[in-house]
Coordinates of C-alpha atoms in Angstrom, one line a residue:
R1 CA 0.2 0.1 -0.1
V2 CA 1.4 3.3 -1.2
A3 CA 0.6 6.7 0.2
V4 CA 0.9 9.3 -2.4
V5 CA 1.1 13.0 -0.9
G6 CA -0.8 15.5 -3.6
A7 CA -2.9 15.0 -6.4
G8 CA -1.0 17.7 -8.8
V9 CA 1.3 16.4 -11.8
S10 CA 3.4 14.3 -9.7
G11 CA 0.9 12.9 -7.6
L12 CA -1.2 11.7 -10.8
A13 CA 1.7 10.1 -12.4
A14 CA 2.5 8.4 -9.1
I15 CA -0.9 7.0 -8.7
K16 CA -0.9 5.8 -12.5
C17 CA 2.3 4.2 -12.1
C18 CA 1.6 2.4 -9.0
L19 CA -1.4 1.0 -10.6
D20 CA 0.9 -0.1 -13.6
E21 CA 3.0 -2.2 -11.1
G22 CA 0.1 -3.8 -9.3
L23 CA 0.5 -1.6 -6.4
E24 CA -2.3 -0.1 -4.2
P25 CA -2.0 3.9 -4.0
V26 CA -3.9 5.8 -1.9
C27 CA -3.6 9.6 -2.4
F28 CA -4.3 12.1 0.2
E29 CA -5.5 15.8 -1.5
Q30 CA -6.0 18.6 0.6
S31 CA -7.9 20.4 -1.7
Q32 CA -11.3 19.4 -3.4
D33 CA -9.6 18.9 -6.9
I34 CA -6.8 17.7 -8.6
G35 CA -4.1 19.9 -10.5
G36 CA -2.2 21.1 -7.8
L37 CA -0.3 24.4 -9.4
W38 CA -2.5 23.9 -12.5
R39 CA -5.8 24.5 -10.8
Y40 CA -6.6 28.2 -10.6
T41 CA -8.3 29.8 -7.9
E42 CA -9.2 33.3 -7.4
H43 CA -8.3 33.2 -3.6
I44 CA -5.0 32.2 -2.3
E45 CA -5.2 28.6 -0.4
A46 CA -3.2 28.0 2.5
G47 CA -0.6 25.3 1.7
R48 CA -1.1 25.1 -1.9
P49 CA 0.4 26.7 -4.9
S50 CA -1.3 29.8 -6.3
L51 CA -1.5 30.7 -10.1
Y52 CA -2.2 34.0 -11.9
P53 CA -4.8 33.6 -14.5
S54 CA -2.8 34.3 -17.5
V55 CA 0.1 31.9 -17.0
I56 CA 1.1 29.9 -19.8
S57 CA 3.3 26.5 -19.9
N58 CA 6.8 27.3 -20.8
T59 CA 7.2 24.0 -22.5
S60 CA 5.3 22.5 -25.8
K61 CA 2.8 20.1 -25.6
E62 CA 4.3 17.6 -27.5
M63 CA 7.5 17.6 -25.1
S64 CA 5.1 18.1 -21.7
A65 CA 2.9 15.2 -22.4
F66 CA 2.9 12.0 -20.2
S67 CA 4.8 9.4 -22.5
D68 CA 1.5 7.2 -23.3
F69 CA -1.0 10.0 -23.3
P70 CA -0.5 12.6 -25.8
F71 CA -2.3 16.1 -25.8
P72 CA -5.2 16.3 -28.1
E73 CA -4.1 17.8 -31.4
H74 CA -6.5 20.6 -31.4
F75 CA -4.8 22.0 -28.1
P76 CA -2.4 25.0 -28.8
V77 CA 1.3 24.3 -28.8
F78 CA 1.7 25.9 -25.5
L79 CA -0.8 25.5 -23.0
P80 CA -2.9 28.3 -20.8
N81 CA -3.3 26.9 -17.5
A82 CA -6.9 25.9 -18.1
L83 CA -6.2 23.7 -21.0
L84 CA -3.2 22.1 -18.9
L85 CA -5.8 21.1 -16.2
D86 CA -8.3 20.1 -18.8
Y87 CA -5.3 17.6 -19.8
L88 CA -5.0 16.2 -16.4
R89 CA -8.5 15.7 -16.0
R90 CA -8.7 13.6 -19.1
Y91 CA -5.5 12.0 -17.7
A92 CA -7.3 10.9 -14.7
E93 CA -10.4 10.1 -16.1
H94 CA -8.6 7.8 -18.8
F95 CA -6.5 5.9 -16.4
S96 CA -9.5 5.9 -13.8
L97 CA -7.1 7.9 -11.0
R98 CA -10.0 9.6 -9.1
E99 CA -11.2 6.6 -7.3
H100 CA -7.7 6.5 -5.4
I101 CA -7.6 9.9 -4.6
R102 CA -9.3 11.0 -1.0
F103 CA -9.9 14.9 -1.6
G104 CA -10.1 17.5 1.4
T105 CA -7.5 15.3 3.5
T106 CA -4.5 17.0 4.9
V107 CA -1.4 15.0 5.5
V108 CA -0.3 15.7 9.2
S109 CA 2.6 13.7 9.8
V110 CA 4.6 10.6 8.3
R111 CA 6.5 8.7 10.7
K112 CA 8.7 5.8 10.7
R113 CA 7.0 2.7 12.5
P114 CA 8.8 1.3 15.4
D115 CA 9.5 -1.9 13.3
F116 CA 10.9 0.1 10.2
A117 CA 14.1 -1.4 10.1
A118 CA 12.5 -4.6 9.2
T119 CA 9.2 -3.6 7.6
G120 CA 10.2 -0.2 5.8
Q121 CA 6.3 0.6 6.8
W122 CA 5.1 4.3 7.7
S123 CA 2.3 5.6 10.2
V124 CA 0.5 8.2 8.0
V125 CA -1.6 10.5 9.9
T126 CA -4.2 12.5 7.8
E127 CA -7.1 15.0 8.9
T128 CA -10.3 15.2 7.3
G129 CA -12.9 17.8 8.6
G130 CA -11.2 17.9 11.7
K131 CA -11.1 14.2 12.5
Q132 CA -7.6 12.3 12.3
T133 CA -6.8 8.9 11.0
L134 CA -3.8 6.7 11.2
H135 CA -2.8 4.7 8.2
T136 CA -0.1 2.0 7.8
C137 CA 1.5 2.3 4.5
D138 CA 4.5 0.1 2.8
A139 CA 5.7 3.2 1.2
V140 CA 5.4 6.7 0.6
M141 CA 5.7 9.2 -2.4
V142 CA 5.8 12.8 -1.4
C143 CA 4.5 15.0 -4.3
S144 CA 3.5 18.0 -2.3
G145 CA 5.5 20.4 -5.1
N146 CA 7.6 23.3 -3.7
F147 CA 5.7 26.4 -4.7
S148 CA 3.4 26.8 -1.5
E149 CA 5.8 28.6 1.1
P150 CA 7.1 31.8 -0.5
S151 CA 10.4 33.0 0.5
L152 CA 10.4 36.7 1.4
P153 CA 13.9 37.5 2.7
L154 CA 13.0 41.0 3.9
Q155 CA 16.3 41.1 5.9
S156 CA 18.1 41.4 2.8
F157 CA 16.4 44.8 1.7
P158 CA 17.8 47.4 3.9
G159 CA 14.8 50.3 4.5
I160 CA 12.1 48.2 3.8
E161 CA 10.6 48.7 7.1
R162 CA 10.3 52.5 6.4
F163 CA 9.0 52.0 3.1
R164 CA 5.5 53.6 2.9
G165 CA 4.5 52.0 -0.6
Q166 CA 2.7 48.6 -0.9
Y167 CA 4.8 45.3 -1.3
F168 CA 3.9 41.7 -1.7
H169 CA 5.3 38.3 -3.0
S170 CA 4.6 37.2 -6.4
R171 CA 2.4 34.4 -5.0
Q172 CA -0.4 37.0 -3.6
Y173 CA -0.3 38.3 -7.6
K174 CA -3.6 37.5 -9.6
H175 CA -4.3 40.3 -11.7
P176 CA -2.8 43.9 -13.1
D177 CA -5.4 46.1 -11.9
V178 CA -3.6 46.7 -8.8
F179 CA -1.0 48.4 -10.9
Q180 CA -3.1 50.8 -12.6
G181 CA -1.3 54.3 -12.8
K182 CA 1.4 53.0 -10.1
R183 CA 5.2 53.2 -10.2
V184 CA 6.0 49.5 -10.2
L185 CA 9.3 47.6 -9.1
V186 CA 9.6 44.0 -9.7
V187 CA 12.3 42.3 -7.5
G188 CA 13.5 39.0 -9.1
M189 CA 13.9 37.9 -12.7
G190 CA 12.3 34.6 -12.8
N191 CA 9.7 33.3 -14.9
S192 CA 6.9 34.8 -12.9
G193 CA 8.8 38.1 -12.2
V194 CA 9.1 38.9 -15.8
D195 CA 5.6 37.9 -16.5
I196 CA 4.1 40.1 -13.9
A197 CA 6.6 42.9 -14.9
V198 CA 5.3 42.5 -18.7
E199 CA 1.3 42.5 -17.5
A200 CA 1.8 45.3 -15.2
S201 CA 3.6 47.6 -17.6
R202 CA 0.3 47.4 -19.6
V203 CA -1.4 49.4 -17.0
A204 CA 1.2 50.9 -14.6
A205 CA 2.9 54.4 -14.9
K206 CA 6.3 52.7 -15.1
V207 CA 7.8 49.5 -14.4
T208 CA 11.3 48.6 -13.3
I209 CA 12.7 45.2 -13.1
S210 CA 15.9 44.6 -10.4
T211 CA 17.9 41.8 -11.0
T212 CA 21.5 41.2 -9.5
R213 CA 22.3 38.4 -11.9
G214 CA 21.0 39.0 -15.1
A215 CA 19.6 36.2 -17.2
W216 CA 19.4 34.6 -20.5
L217 CA 15.8 35.1 -22.2
L218 CA 14.5 32.6 -24.9
S219 CA 11.3 33.2 -26.5
R220 CA 8.7 30.3 -27.2
V221 CA 9.0 31.1 -30.7
F222 CA 12.3 29.7 -31.6
E223 CA 14.2 29.2 -35.0
R224 CA 11.9 29.3 -37.9
G225 CA 8.8 29.7 -35.5
Y226 CA 8.9 26.2 -34.1
P227 CA 8.8 25.7 -30.4
W228 CA 11.9 26.4 -28.5
D229 CA 12.2 22.9 -26.9
M230 CA 11.5 20.8 -30.0
I231 CA 14.5 22.7 -31.3
L232 CA 16.9 22.6 -28.3
N233 CA 16.0 19.4 -26.5
T234 CA 17.3 16.5 -29.1
R235 CA 19.4 14.0 -28.5
L236 CA 22.0 15.3 -30.8
M237 CA 22.2 18.7 -29.1
S238 CA 22.4 17.1 -25.8
L239 CA 25.4 15.1 -27.2
I240 CA 27.2 18.0 -28.3
K241 CA 26.4 19.7 -25.0
T242 CA 27.6 17.0 -22.9
N243 CA 30.9 16.1 -24.7
L244 CA 32.0 19.7 -26.0
P245 CA 34.7 21.2 -23.8
A246 CA 33.3 23.5 -21.3
P247 CA 34.4 26.7 -22.9
L248 CA 33.1 25.4 -26.5
S249 CA 29.5 24.5 -24.8
W250 CA 29.6 27.9 -23.3
W251 CA 30.0 29.5 -26.5
L252 CA 27.5 27.4 -27.9
I253 CA 24.8 28.5 -25.3
N254 CA 25.9 32.1 -25.9
Y255 CA 25.4 31.8 -29.4
K256 CA 22.0 30.4 -29.3
A257 CA 20.8 33.0 -26.7
N258 CA 22.0 36.0 -28.2
R259 CA 20.9 35.0 -31.7
W260 CA 17.6 36.7 -31.1
F261 CA 18.9 39.9 -29.6
N262 CA 22.3 41.0 -28.2
H263 CA 21.5 40.8 -24.3
E264 CA 24.3 43.2 -23.2
N265 CA 22.5 45.8 -25.4
Y266 CA 19.2 45.1 -23.3
G267 CA 20.7 45.2 -19.8
L268 CA 20.1 41.3 -19.3
Q269 CA 23.6 39.6 -19.8
P270 CA 24.2 37.4 -16.7
E271 CA 26.6 39.1 -14.4
K272 CA 29.1 36.2 -14.5
S273 CA 28.0 35.0 -18.3
W274 CA 30.2 32.1 -18.2
L275 CA 27.9 30.7 -15.8
V276 CA 25.0 28.9 -17.0
R277 CA 21.8 29.5 -14.9
E278 CA 17.9 29.0 -15.4
P279 CA 17.0 30.7 -18.6
L280 CA 13.8 32.7 -18.9
L281 CA 11.0 32.2 -21.4
N282 CA 9.1 35.4 -22.5
D283 CA 8.2 36.6 -25.7
D284 CA 7.4 40.0 -24.8
L285 CA 10.2 41.2 -22.7
P286 CA 12.8 42.7 -25.6
S287 CA 10.0 44.6 -27.2
Y288 CA 8.8 46.1 -23.8
I289 CA 12.1 47.1 -23.0
L290 CA 12.7 48.8 -26.8
T291 CA 9.4 50.6 -26.1
G292 CA 10.5 51.9 -22.7
R293 CA 7.6 49.8 -21.1
I294 CA 10.1 48.1 -18.8
T295 CA 13.4 49.2 -17.5
I296 CA 16.2 46.9 -16.2
K297 CA 18.5 48.0 -13.3
P298 CA 20.9 46.5 -11.0
G299 CA 20.1 45.0 -7.3
V300 CA 18.3 47.1 -4.8
K301 CA 21.0 48.6 -2.4
E302 CA 18.4 50.5 -0.1
F303 CA 14.5 51.5 0.3
K304 CA 13.8 54.9 1.1
D305 CA 10.2 56.3 2.2
N306 CA 8.4 56.2 -1.1
S307 CA 11.6 55.3 -3.5
V308 CA 14.5 52.9 -4.2
L309 CA 18.3 53.1 -4.5
F310 CA 20.0 50.7 -6.8
H311 CA 23.7 49.6 -6.8
N312 CA 25.7 51.4 -8.9
C313 CA 22.9 54.0 -9.6
P314 CA 22.9 57.5 -8.0
E315 CA 19.7 58.6 -8.3
E316 CA 16.9 57.4 -6.3
E317 CA 13.6 55.7 -8.2
P318 CA 10.2 56.7 -7.0
V319 CA 8.0 53.8 -6.5
D320 CA 4.4 52.8 -5.5
I321 CA 4.3 48.8 -5.6
V322 CA 7.0 46.5 -4.9
V323 CA 6.6 42.8 -6.0
F324 CA 9.1 40.6 -4.5
C325 CA 9.9 37.5 -6.9
T326 CA 12.1 35.9 -4.6
G327 CA 11.1 32.0 -5.1
Y328 CA 10.0 29.6 -2.7
I329 CA 11.0 27.7 0.4
V330 CA 11.3 23.7 -0.1
S331 CA 9.7 22.5 3.1
F332 CA 7.8 19.0 4.0
P333 CA 6.0 20.2 7.2
F334 CA 4.7 16.6 7.8
L335 CA 8.0 14.9 7.4
E336 CA 10.8 14.6 10.3
E337 CA 13.9 16.6 9.4
S338 CA 16.0 13.5 9.7
V339 CA 13.9 11.8 7.0
V340 CA 14.5 14.6 4.4
R341 CA 17.3 17.2 5.0
V342 CA 16.8 20.4 3.4
E343 CA 20.1 22.7 3.4
N344 CA 20.5 26.1 1.4
K345 CA 16.8 25.4 -0.3
H346 CA 18.1 22.1 -1.5
A347 CA 17.4 18.4 -0.4
S348 CA 20.0 15.9 -0.1
L349 CA 18.3 13.3 -2.3
Y350 CA 19.9 10.7 -4.5
K351 CA 19.0 11.5 -8.3
Y352 CA 16.9 14.2 -6.6
V353 CA 14.3 11.5 -5.5
F354 CA 15.6 9.1 -2.8
P355 CA 16.8 10.0 0.9
T356 CA 20.3 8.1 1.2
H357 CA 20.3 7.2 4.6
L358 CA 16.8 5.0 5.2
Q359 CA 17.5 1.4 6.2
K360 CA 14.7 0.5 3.6
P361 CA 14.0 2.6 0.2
T362 CA 10.5 3.1 0.9
L363 CA 10.0 6.8 0.7
A364 CA 10.6 8.9 -2.5
V365 CA 10.3 12.6 -3.2
H366 CA 8.9 13.7 -6.7
G367 CA 9.3 16.7 -8.4
L368 CA 11.8 18.4 -7.0
I369 CA 14.0 19.3 -9.6
R370 CA 13.6 22.0 -12.3
P371 CA 15.2 20.7 -15.5
F372 CA 15.8 22.8 -18.6
G373 CA 12.8 21.1 -20.2
A374 CA 9.4 19.9 -19.4
I375 CA 8.7 18.7 -15.8
M376 CA 5.8 16.2 -16.9
P377 CA 7.8 13.6 -18.2
V378 CA 10.4 14.0 -15.7
V379 CA 8.0 13.4 -13.0
E380 CA 6.5 10.4 -14.6
M381 CA 10.0 8.9 -14.9
Q382 CA 10.5 9.1 -11.3
A383 CA 7.4 7.4 -10.7
R384 CA 8.1 4.6 -13.1
W385 CA 11.3 4.1 -11.3
V386 CA 10.2 4.6 -7.8
S387 CA 7.0 2.1 -8.4
R388 CA 9.4 -0.5 -9.6
V389 CA 12.1 0.2 -6.5
F390 CA 8.9 0.1 -4.0
K391 CA 8.2 -3.5 -5.7
G392 CA 11.6 -4.7 -5.5
L393 CA 12.0 -5.0 -9.4
C394 CA 14.6 -2.4 -9.3
Q395 CA 17.4 -2.1 -6.8
L396 CA 19.4 1.4 -5.4
P397 CA 23.1 1.2 -4.9
P398 CA 24.6 0.9 -1.5
Q399 CA 24.5 3.8 0.8
S400 CA 27.7 5.1 0.5
V401 CA 27.5 5.3 -3.3
M402 CA 24.3 7.5 -3.0
E403 CA 25.9 9.6 -0.3
K404 CA 29.1 10.2 -2.3
E405 CA 27.0 11.3 -5.4
V406 CA 24.8 13.8 -3.4
N407 CA 27.9 15.1 -1.4
E408 CA 29.7 15.9 -4.7
K409 CA 26.8 17.9 -5.8
K410 CA 26.7 19.6 -2.5
K411 CA 30.4 20.9 -2.8
N412 CA 29.4 23.2 -5.7
Q413 CA 28.0 26.7 -4.5
V414 CA 27.7 28.3 -8.1
Q415 CA 23.5 27.7 -8.8
W416 CA 21.6 26.7 -11.4
F417 CA 19.2 24.9 -9.2
G418 CA 22.2 24.5 -7.1
L419 CA 24.6 23.2 -9.4
T420 CA 27.7 24.4 -11.3
F421 CA 28.3 24.4 -15.3
D422 CA 29.6 21.1 -15.2
E423 CA 27.3 19.4 -13.2
V424 CA 24.5 21.0 -15.0
L425 CA 25.8 19.0 -17.8
K426 CA 25.5 15.9 -16.0
T427 CA 22.2 16.4 -14.7
E428 CA 20.8 17.8 -18.2
W429 CA 17.1 17.2 -19.0
L430 CA 17.5 14.3 -21.5
V431 CA 20.7 12.7 -19.5
Y432 CA 18.5 12.8 -16.5
L433 CA 15.4 11.1 -18.1
D434 CA 17.9 8.6 -19.8
T435 CA 19.5 7.7 -16.8
L436 CA 16.4 6.8 -14.8
A437 CA 14.8 5.2 -18.2
S438 CA 18.0 2.8 -18.0
F439 CA 17.2 1.8 -14.2
I440 CA 14.0 0.6 -15.6
G441 CA 14.7 -0.9 -18.9
A442 CA 13.1 1.9 -20.8
K443 CA 15.7 3.8 -22.5
P444 CA 15.3 3.7 -26.3
S445 CA 18.5 2.0 -28.5
V446 CA 19.1 4.2 -31.4
L447 CA 21.6 2.2 -32.7
G448 CA 19.2 -1.0 -32.3
L449 CA 16.5 0.9 -33.8
L450 CA 18.9 1.9 -36.9
C451 CA 18.6 -1.8 -37.8
T452 CA 15.4 -2.6 -37.4
D453 CA 13.5 0.9 -38.0
P454 CA 15.8 3.2 -39.5
W455 CA 13.2 6.1 -40.0
L456 CA 12.1 5.9 -36.5
A457 CA 15.8 5.8 -35.2
L458 CA 16.9 9.0 -37.3
T459 CA 13.5 10.8 -36.2
I460 CA 14.3 9.9 -32.6
F461 CA 18.1 11.0 -32.9
F462 CA 17.7 14.5 -35.0
G463 CA 13.9 15.3 -33.8
P464 CA 13.0 16.2 -30.7
C465 CA 13.4 14.0 -27.4
S466 CA 9.2 13.8 -27.0
P467 CA 8.3 11.6 -23.9
Y468 CA 7.2 8.8 -26.3
Q469 CA 10.5 7.6 -26.6
F470 CA 10.5 5.8 -23.5
R471 CA 7.8 3.8 -24.1
L472 CA 8.8 2.1 -27.3
G473 CA 10.0 -0.9 -25.0
G474 CA 10.9 -2.4 -22.0
P475 CA 8.2 -2.1 -18.9
G476 CA 5.2 -0.1 -19.5
R477 CA 5.7 -0.4 -23.5
W478 CA 2.7 1.6 -25.4
E479 CA 1.7 0.1 -28.7
G480 CA 1.2 3.7 -29.6
A481 CA 4.6 5.3 -29.2
R482 CA 6.0 4.9 -32.5
Q483 CA 3.2 6.4 -34.6
A484 CA 2.9 9.2 -31.5
I485 CA 6.6 10.0 -32.5
L486 CA 6.2 10.2 -36.3
T487 CA 3.2 12.4 -36.0
Q488 CA 4.2 15.0 -33.2
W489 CA 4.8 17.6 -35.9
D490 CA 1.5 17.0 -37.2
R491 CA 0.0 17.6 -33.9
V492 CA 2.2 20.9 -33.7
L493 CA 1.1 22.4 -36.6
K494 CA -2.8 21.4 -36.7
P495 CA -3.8 24.5 -34.2
T496 CA -1.7 26.8 -36.0
R497 CA -2.3 25.8 -39.8
T498 CA -5.9 27.2 -39.4
R499 CA -5.4 29.2 -42.9
V500 CA -3.4 27.2 -45.6
P501 CA -2.7 29.6 -48.7
A502 CA -3.4 27.6 -52.1
G503 CA -0.1 25.7 -53.3
S504 CA 1.7 26.1 -50.1
S505 CA 3.7 23.2 -48.7
S506 CA 2.4 20.5 -46.2
S507 CA 5.9 19.7 -45.0
F508 CA 7.1 21.2 -41.6

């Protein structure tokens, strides 16, 4: 019996993979519906992620799909949150997942049972309608996400206590009306920060983004108008990035990022440009900078009563509203600290999934990784691996081997999700997927296919690494995988080619 905490993207994948392996999942979801991060509510619910209504997925539908359940062909290439939630509901219905979910049920605590060393079992206490219940579970999948507890380090912003304007964390943002006619400062340059700045600039008197480090910016509309991830996340590109010497890999990333526009001219060039950090996805920011709607400034030095002072800028900037886009804290309030250790916003987990020190590998954390690519295939692959470990079909390495790998990552201080440039290449999106797929015997063999199905092999190697590749063979093999791969571009063009001029080519 497996307890699944949360019915968002990770939780739904976990339930489905447990069922595939003949395990008995019971999912506890504190809200009244599935969807997690992608279920928009007008009011902010405690302990749940909060979405603003204009959020659109940063990864394309073909790269974001669960590996045996493509998006409907008429869905747009990048998904508004309502359609992504619709997809999750279709997924839950298709695989009959809802009957395994207990809604309105909060997980209060997850503790080892006294006989854990022998059985690996857990005592899970849940609360429904004020009444607590104790469950004994053979394993636990933690799918509660990490976008619920905002990080708002006000102590890092001198003078904020005397600032007379309004300030709030991006988690509280819903609609741009609050910025009408105001002078707005957005602190932080993650995806949410840039989204909010762009929305605010349409109604505000002035919008400024403060960034200490700068960032690389990509557009969803990439080379020749194709989705960015279908061009960049291919096996060929991954091979190039992970095998070139670091300076050449850096040059390639620099070249790709600056083909759209020169980041230095727009004040966006990363401070230490040789370090790879999380890229941003936004289609509007460069044009909004060009038209003066948004100004980029360095990090905040000090707040005054009605203004702000930036580093290396002598003049004060008048400000009415500050939005802190300063990220989230990784926390598991229902777990003892000894089970999952969180240090410097990062949990010590083998392959970002398993605590290394448990006597029995019966607890796994899902989704605590933010790769440069779609998260849904990643959490699904984690669930496929974890469910087979729980069933005893896959073995983890000895504790010393797992701890050594985790500690090597910890030594790195520079952050792309906490990793240095070289480490990023080792945990690159496709490399990570391939690693977990090889654990369960589902990694596709391009060379093997070259002999038996050369067209499919070439499509897999040179084309986008869509998730269906991991259903071609091994456990969980899906009969429709080959067809889904060969028709992926058709599903990309279907929602955009709504007007086809006479005599135009039908090829992509």
